[in-house]
Coordinates of C-alpha atoms in Angstrom, one line a residue:
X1 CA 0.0 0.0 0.0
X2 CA 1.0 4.0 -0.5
X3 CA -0.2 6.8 1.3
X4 CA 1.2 9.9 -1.2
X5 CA 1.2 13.3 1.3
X6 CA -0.1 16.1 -1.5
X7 CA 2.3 19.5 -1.5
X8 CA 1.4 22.4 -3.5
X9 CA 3.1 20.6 -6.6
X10 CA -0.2 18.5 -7.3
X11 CA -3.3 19.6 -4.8
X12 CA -6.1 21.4 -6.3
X13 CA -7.5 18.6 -8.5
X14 CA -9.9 15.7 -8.7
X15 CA -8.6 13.0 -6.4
X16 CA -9.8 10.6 -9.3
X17 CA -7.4 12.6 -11.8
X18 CA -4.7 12.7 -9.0
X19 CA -5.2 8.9 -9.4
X20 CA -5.1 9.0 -13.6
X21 CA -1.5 10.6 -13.4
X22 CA -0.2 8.2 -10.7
X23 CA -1.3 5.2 -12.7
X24 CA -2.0 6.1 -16.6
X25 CA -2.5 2.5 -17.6
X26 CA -5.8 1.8 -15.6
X27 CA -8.7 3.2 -17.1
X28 CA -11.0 5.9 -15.5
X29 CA -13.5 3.6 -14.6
X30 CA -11.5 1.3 -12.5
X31 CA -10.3 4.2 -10.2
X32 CA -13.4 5.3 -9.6
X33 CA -14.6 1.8 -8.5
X34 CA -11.4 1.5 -6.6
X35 CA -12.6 4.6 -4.3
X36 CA -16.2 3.4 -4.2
X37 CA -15.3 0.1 -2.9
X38 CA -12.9 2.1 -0.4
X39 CA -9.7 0.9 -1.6
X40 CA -8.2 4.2 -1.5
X41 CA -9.4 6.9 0.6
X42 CA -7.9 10.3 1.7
X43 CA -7.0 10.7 5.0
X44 CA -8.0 7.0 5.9
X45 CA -11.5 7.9 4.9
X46 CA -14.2 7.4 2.7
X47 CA -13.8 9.9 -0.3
X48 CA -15.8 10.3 -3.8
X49 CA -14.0 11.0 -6.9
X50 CA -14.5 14.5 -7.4
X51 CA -13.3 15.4 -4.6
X52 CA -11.0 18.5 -4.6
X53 CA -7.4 17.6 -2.8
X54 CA -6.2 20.1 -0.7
X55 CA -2.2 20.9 0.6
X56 CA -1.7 18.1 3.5
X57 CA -4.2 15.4 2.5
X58 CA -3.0 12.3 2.2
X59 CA -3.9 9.7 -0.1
X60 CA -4.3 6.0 1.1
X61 CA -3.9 3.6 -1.7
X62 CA -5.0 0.0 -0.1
X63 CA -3.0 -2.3 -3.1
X64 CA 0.0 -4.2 -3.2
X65 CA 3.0 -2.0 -4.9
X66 CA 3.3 -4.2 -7.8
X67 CA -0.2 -3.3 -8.8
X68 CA 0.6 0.5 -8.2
X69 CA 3.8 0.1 -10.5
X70 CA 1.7 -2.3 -13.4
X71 CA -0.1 0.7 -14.2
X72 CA 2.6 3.5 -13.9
X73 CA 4.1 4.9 -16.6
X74 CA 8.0 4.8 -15.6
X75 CA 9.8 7.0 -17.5
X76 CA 12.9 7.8 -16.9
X77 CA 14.9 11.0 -17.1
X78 CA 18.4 11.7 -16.5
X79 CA 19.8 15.2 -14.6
X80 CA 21.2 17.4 -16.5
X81 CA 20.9 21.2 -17.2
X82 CA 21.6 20.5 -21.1
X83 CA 22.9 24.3 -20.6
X84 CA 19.1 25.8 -20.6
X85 CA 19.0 29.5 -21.6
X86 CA 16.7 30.3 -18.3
X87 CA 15.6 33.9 -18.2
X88 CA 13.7 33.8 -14.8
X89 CA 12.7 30.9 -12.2
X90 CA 11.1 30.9 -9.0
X91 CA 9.4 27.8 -7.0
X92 CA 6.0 27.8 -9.7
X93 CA 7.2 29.4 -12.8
X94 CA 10.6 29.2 -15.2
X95 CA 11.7 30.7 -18.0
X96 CA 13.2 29.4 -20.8
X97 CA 14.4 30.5 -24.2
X98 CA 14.3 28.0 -26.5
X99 CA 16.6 28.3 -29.3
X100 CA 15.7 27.5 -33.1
X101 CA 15.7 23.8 -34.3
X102 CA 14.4 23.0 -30.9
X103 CA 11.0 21.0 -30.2
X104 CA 8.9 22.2 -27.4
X105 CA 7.8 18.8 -26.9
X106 CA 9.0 15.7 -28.1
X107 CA 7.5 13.9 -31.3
X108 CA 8.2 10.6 -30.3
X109 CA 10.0 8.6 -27.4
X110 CA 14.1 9.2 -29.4
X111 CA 13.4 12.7 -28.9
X112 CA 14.9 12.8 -25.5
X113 CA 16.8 15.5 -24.5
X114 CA 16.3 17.5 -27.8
X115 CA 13.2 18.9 -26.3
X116 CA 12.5 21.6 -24.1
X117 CA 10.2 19.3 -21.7
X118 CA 12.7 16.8 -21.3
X119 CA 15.5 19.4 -20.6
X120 CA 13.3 21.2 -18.0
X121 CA 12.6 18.2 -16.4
X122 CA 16.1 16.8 -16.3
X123 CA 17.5 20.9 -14.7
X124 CA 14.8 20.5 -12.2
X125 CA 15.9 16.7 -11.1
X126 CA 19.6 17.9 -11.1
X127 CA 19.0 21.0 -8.8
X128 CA 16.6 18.9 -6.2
X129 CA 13.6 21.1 -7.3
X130 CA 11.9 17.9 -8.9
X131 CA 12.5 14.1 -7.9
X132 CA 10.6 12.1 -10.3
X133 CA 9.7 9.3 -7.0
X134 CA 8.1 11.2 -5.2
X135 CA 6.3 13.8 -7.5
X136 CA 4.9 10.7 -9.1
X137 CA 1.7 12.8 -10.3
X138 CA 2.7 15.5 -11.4
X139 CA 6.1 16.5 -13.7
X140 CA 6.5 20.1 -14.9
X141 CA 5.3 21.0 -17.9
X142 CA 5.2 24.0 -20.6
X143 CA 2.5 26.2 -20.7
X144 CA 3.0 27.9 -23.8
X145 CA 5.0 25.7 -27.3
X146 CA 6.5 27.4 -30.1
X147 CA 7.1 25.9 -33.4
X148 CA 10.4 23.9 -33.6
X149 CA 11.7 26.8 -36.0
X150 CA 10.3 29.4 -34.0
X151 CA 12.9 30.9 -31.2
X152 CA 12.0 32.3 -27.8
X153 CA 10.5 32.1 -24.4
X154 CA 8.4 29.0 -23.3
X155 CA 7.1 28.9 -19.6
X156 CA 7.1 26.2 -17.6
X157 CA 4.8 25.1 -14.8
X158 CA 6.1 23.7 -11.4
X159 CA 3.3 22.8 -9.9
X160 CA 0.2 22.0 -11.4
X161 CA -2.3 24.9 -9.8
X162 CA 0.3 26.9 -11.7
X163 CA -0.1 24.9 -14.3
X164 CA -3.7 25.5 -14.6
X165 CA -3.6 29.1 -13.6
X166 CA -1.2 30.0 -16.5
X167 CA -2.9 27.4 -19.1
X168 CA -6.0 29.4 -18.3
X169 CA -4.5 32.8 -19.0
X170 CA -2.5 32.2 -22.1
X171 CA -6.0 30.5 -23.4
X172 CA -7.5 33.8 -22.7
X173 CA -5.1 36.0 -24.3
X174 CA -4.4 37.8 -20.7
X175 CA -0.6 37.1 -21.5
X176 CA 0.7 39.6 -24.2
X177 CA 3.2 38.2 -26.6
X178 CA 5.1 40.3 -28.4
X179 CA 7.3 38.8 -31.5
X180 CA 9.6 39.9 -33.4
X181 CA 10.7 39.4 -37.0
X182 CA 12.6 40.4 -40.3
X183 CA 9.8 40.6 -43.3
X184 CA 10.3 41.6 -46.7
X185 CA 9.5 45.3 -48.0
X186 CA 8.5 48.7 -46.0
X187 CA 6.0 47.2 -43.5
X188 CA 3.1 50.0 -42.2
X189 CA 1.7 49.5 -38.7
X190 CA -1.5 48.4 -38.6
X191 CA -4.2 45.5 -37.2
X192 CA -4.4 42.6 -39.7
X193 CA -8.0 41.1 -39.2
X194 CA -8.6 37.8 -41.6
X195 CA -10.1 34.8 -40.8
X196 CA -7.9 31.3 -41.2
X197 CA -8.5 28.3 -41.9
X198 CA -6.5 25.3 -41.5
X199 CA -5.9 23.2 -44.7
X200 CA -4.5 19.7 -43.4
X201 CA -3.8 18.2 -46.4
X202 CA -0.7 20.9 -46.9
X203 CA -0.7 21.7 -43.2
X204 CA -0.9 25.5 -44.1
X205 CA -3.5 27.8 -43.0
X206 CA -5.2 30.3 -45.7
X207 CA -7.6 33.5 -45.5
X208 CA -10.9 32.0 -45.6
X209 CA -13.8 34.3 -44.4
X210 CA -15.6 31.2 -43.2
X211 CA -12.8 30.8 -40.8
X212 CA -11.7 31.2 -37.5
X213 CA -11.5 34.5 -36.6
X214 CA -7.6 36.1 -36.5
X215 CA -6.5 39.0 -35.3
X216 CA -2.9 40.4 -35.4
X217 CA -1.0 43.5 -34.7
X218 CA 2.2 44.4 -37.0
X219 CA 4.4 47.7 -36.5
X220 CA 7.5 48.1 -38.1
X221 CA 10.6 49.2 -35.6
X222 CA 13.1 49.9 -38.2
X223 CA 13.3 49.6 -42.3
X224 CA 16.3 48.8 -44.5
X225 CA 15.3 49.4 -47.2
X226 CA 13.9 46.2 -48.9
X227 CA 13.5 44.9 -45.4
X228 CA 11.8 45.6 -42.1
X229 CA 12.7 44.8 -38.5
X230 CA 8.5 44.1 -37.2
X231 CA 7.0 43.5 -33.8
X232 CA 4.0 41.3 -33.4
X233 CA 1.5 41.3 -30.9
X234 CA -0.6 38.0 -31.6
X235 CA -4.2 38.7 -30.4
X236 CA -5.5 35.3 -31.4
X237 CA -3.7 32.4 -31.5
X238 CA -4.6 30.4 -35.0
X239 CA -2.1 28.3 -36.7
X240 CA 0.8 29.7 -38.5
X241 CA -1.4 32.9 -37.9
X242 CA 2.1 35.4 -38.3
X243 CA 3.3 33.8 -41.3
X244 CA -0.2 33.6 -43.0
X245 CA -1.2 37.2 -41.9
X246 CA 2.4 38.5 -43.0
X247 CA 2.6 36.9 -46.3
X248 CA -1.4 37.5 -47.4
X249 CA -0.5 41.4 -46.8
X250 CA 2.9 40.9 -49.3
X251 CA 5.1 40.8 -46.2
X252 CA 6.4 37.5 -46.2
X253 CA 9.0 36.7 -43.1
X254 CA 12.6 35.9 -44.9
X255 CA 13.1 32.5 -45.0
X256 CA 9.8 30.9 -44.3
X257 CA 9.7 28.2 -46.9
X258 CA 6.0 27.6 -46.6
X259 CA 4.9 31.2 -47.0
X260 CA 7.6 33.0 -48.4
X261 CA 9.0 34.5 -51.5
X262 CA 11.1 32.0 -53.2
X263 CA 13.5 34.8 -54.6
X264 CA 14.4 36.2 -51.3
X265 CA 14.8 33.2 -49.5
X266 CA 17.2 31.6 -52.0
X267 CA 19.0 35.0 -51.4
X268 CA 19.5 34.8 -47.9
X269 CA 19.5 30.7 -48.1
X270 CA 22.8 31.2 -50.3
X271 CA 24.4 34.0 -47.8
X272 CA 23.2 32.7 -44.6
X273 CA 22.7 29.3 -44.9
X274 CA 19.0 30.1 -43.7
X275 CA 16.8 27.6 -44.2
X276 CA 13.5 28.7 -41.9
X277 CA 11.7 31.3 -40.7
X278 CA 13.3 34.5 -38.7
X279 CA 10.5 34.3 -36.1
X280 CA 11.2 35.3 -32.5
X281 CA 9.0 35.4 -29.0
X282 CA 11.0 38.1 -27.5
X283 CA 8.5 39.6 -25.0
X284 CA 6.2 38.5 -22.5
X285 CA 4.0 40.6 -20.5
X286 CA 1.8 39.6 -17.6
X287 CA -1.6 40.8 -16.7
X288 CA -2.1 43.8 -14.0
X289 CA -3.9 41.5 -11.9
X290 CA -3.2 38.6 -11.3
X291 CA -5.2 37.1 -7.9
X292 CA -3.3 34.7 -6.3
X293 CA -0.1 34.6 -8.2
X294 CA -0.3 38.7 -7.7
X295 CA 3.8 38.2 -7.3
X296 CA 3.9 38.1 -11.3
X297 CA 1.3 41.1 -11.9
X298 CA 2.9 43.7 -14.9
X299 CA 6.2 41.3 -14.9
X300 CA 7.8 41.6 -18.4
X301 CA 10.2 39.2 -19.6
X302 CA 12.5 39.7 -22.3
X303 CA 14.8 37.1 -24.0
X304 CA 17.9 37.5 -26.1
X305 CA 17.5 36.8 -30.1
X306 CA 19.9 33.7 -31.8
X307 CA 23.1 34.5 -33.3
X308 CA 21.7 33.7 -36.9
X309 CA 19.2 36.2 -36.2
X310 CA 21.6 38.7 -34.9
X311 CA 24.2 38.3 -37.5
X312 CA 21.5 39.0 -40.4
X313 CA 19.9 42.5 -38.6
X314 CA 23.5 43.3 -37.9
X315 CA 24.6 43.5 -41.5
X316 CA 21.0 44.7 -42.9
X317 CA 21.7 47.7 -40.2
X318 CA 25.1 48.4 -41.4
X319 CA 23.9 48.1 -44.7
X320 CA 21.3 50.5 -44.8
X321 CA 22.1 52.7 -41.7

């Protein structure tokens, strides 16, 4: 048998969904049978499923270990910091920015450790912030993903009431995020309002005024000439909603394959060597209030652009200064 004490990293849900993380191989139904028939309890007493755990419960699991660890899902991480570019950390949030080429999560179980969840994870086990036996409900997870190609800050939750308290807000827009970018021609500032929808057979998403509505705000900081340095405040969250919104208004980003104009990115493919997208999430901004986590309220967060990046707005500035 188990009794698991509950700390801030996983109180605040279902006890029955407590139970689904701690043993992903048995089925919803058998765990809620399990605490009918009072085979696990909180606090050595009778409990019902949706019961809401609290900091300092404790839950009694009346079965042999083997049966616990049958229906576990045992994977197993290494510590290591994999030299994580972390831009702010505290006991529920951290920082990271991800660099391009990088998934946010992995694709499939050889990804290990070229993915931002697995490094996270393996940081936290190697400073003693996370040890994978005893959090066995809860591991730390992103709240926010960028493309692989797409460079910049992804948050990570600790615990899982942050978890849910930051998955909420980013769902509701509350967070601002500001990109920024490198775009072909003399961009003006405006509000680019076009629906998009998805088409899966070319995994692109096109104007479509039967789609979802997509909202995005373009300025330009600084123009060379034939290009424009652009920040982006994303007010909806669609797929590829920059690089569709960008390239529908003749602003293609330089080097998007996908959207882009197949002169200029042969250009800077041949000079460069660049072969996706200059997108970056430079800039996050948190909400004025903020109720419980009222610690992070008006926080901005900034992160440092990739060298590639860099390099090509250095010589466009030099060029054209």
């Amino acid at each position: 048998m188990r009794h698991i004490n509950i700390d801030n990293s996983n109180s605040n849900q279902r006890v029955d969904r407590f139970l689904m993380k701690l043993m992903p191989k048995m089925s919803k139904n058998h765990i809620q049978k399990l605490i009918r028939t009072k085979k696990i309890k909180v606090n050595k007493k009778r409990t019902e499923p949706d019961y809401d755990l609290k900091i300092d419960d404790v839950v009694n699991i009346y079965l042999y270990d083997e049966v616990i660890e049958k229906y576990q899902d045992n994977k197993i991480y290494t510590a290591d910091d994999f030299n994580l570019d972390i831009i702010y950390e505290d006991d529920d949030l951290i920082l990271i920015n991800k660099k391009t080429g990088v998934l946010s999560h992995a694709a499939n179980p050889q990804d290990y450790g070229k993915n931002i969840v697995d490094m996270m994870v393996s940081y936290l086990i190697k400073t003693n912030q996370f040890k994978p036996t005893q959090n066995s409900t809860f591991t730390p997870a992103l709240v926010n993903r960028l493309d692989r190609n797409t460079s910049g800050i992804v948050v990570g939750a600790k615990t899982y009431d942050s978890l849910k308290y930051f998955n909420d807000l980013f769902k509701k827009h509350e967070i601002t995020k500001i990109y920024e970018t490198i775009v072909v021609g003399n961009l003006k500032d405006q509000t680019i309002d076009l629906a998009l929808e998805k088409d899966n057979d070319k995994n692109k998403s096109v104007i479509n005024s039967s789609g979802k509505k997509s909202m995005t705000k373009v300025w330009n900081v600084k123009n060379f000439g034939k290009y424009s340095l652009v920040n982006v405040d994303l007010l909806t969250g669609r797929t590829h909603q920059i690089r569709a919104h960008l390239s529908h208004i003749n602003h293609p980003i330089i080097g998007d394959i996908k959207y882009g104009n197949r002169e200029v990115n042969k250009y800077f493919k041949n000079k460069y060597d660049l072969n996706f997208q200059l997108l970056h999430s430079y800039k996050l901004v948190f909400p004025e209030k903020m109720g419980k986590y009222q610690k992070y309220e008006s926080m901005v967060f900034e992160s440092k652009r990739d060298d590639l990046f860099e390099k090509i707005l250095n010589d466009l500035e030099s060029k054209y200064d």
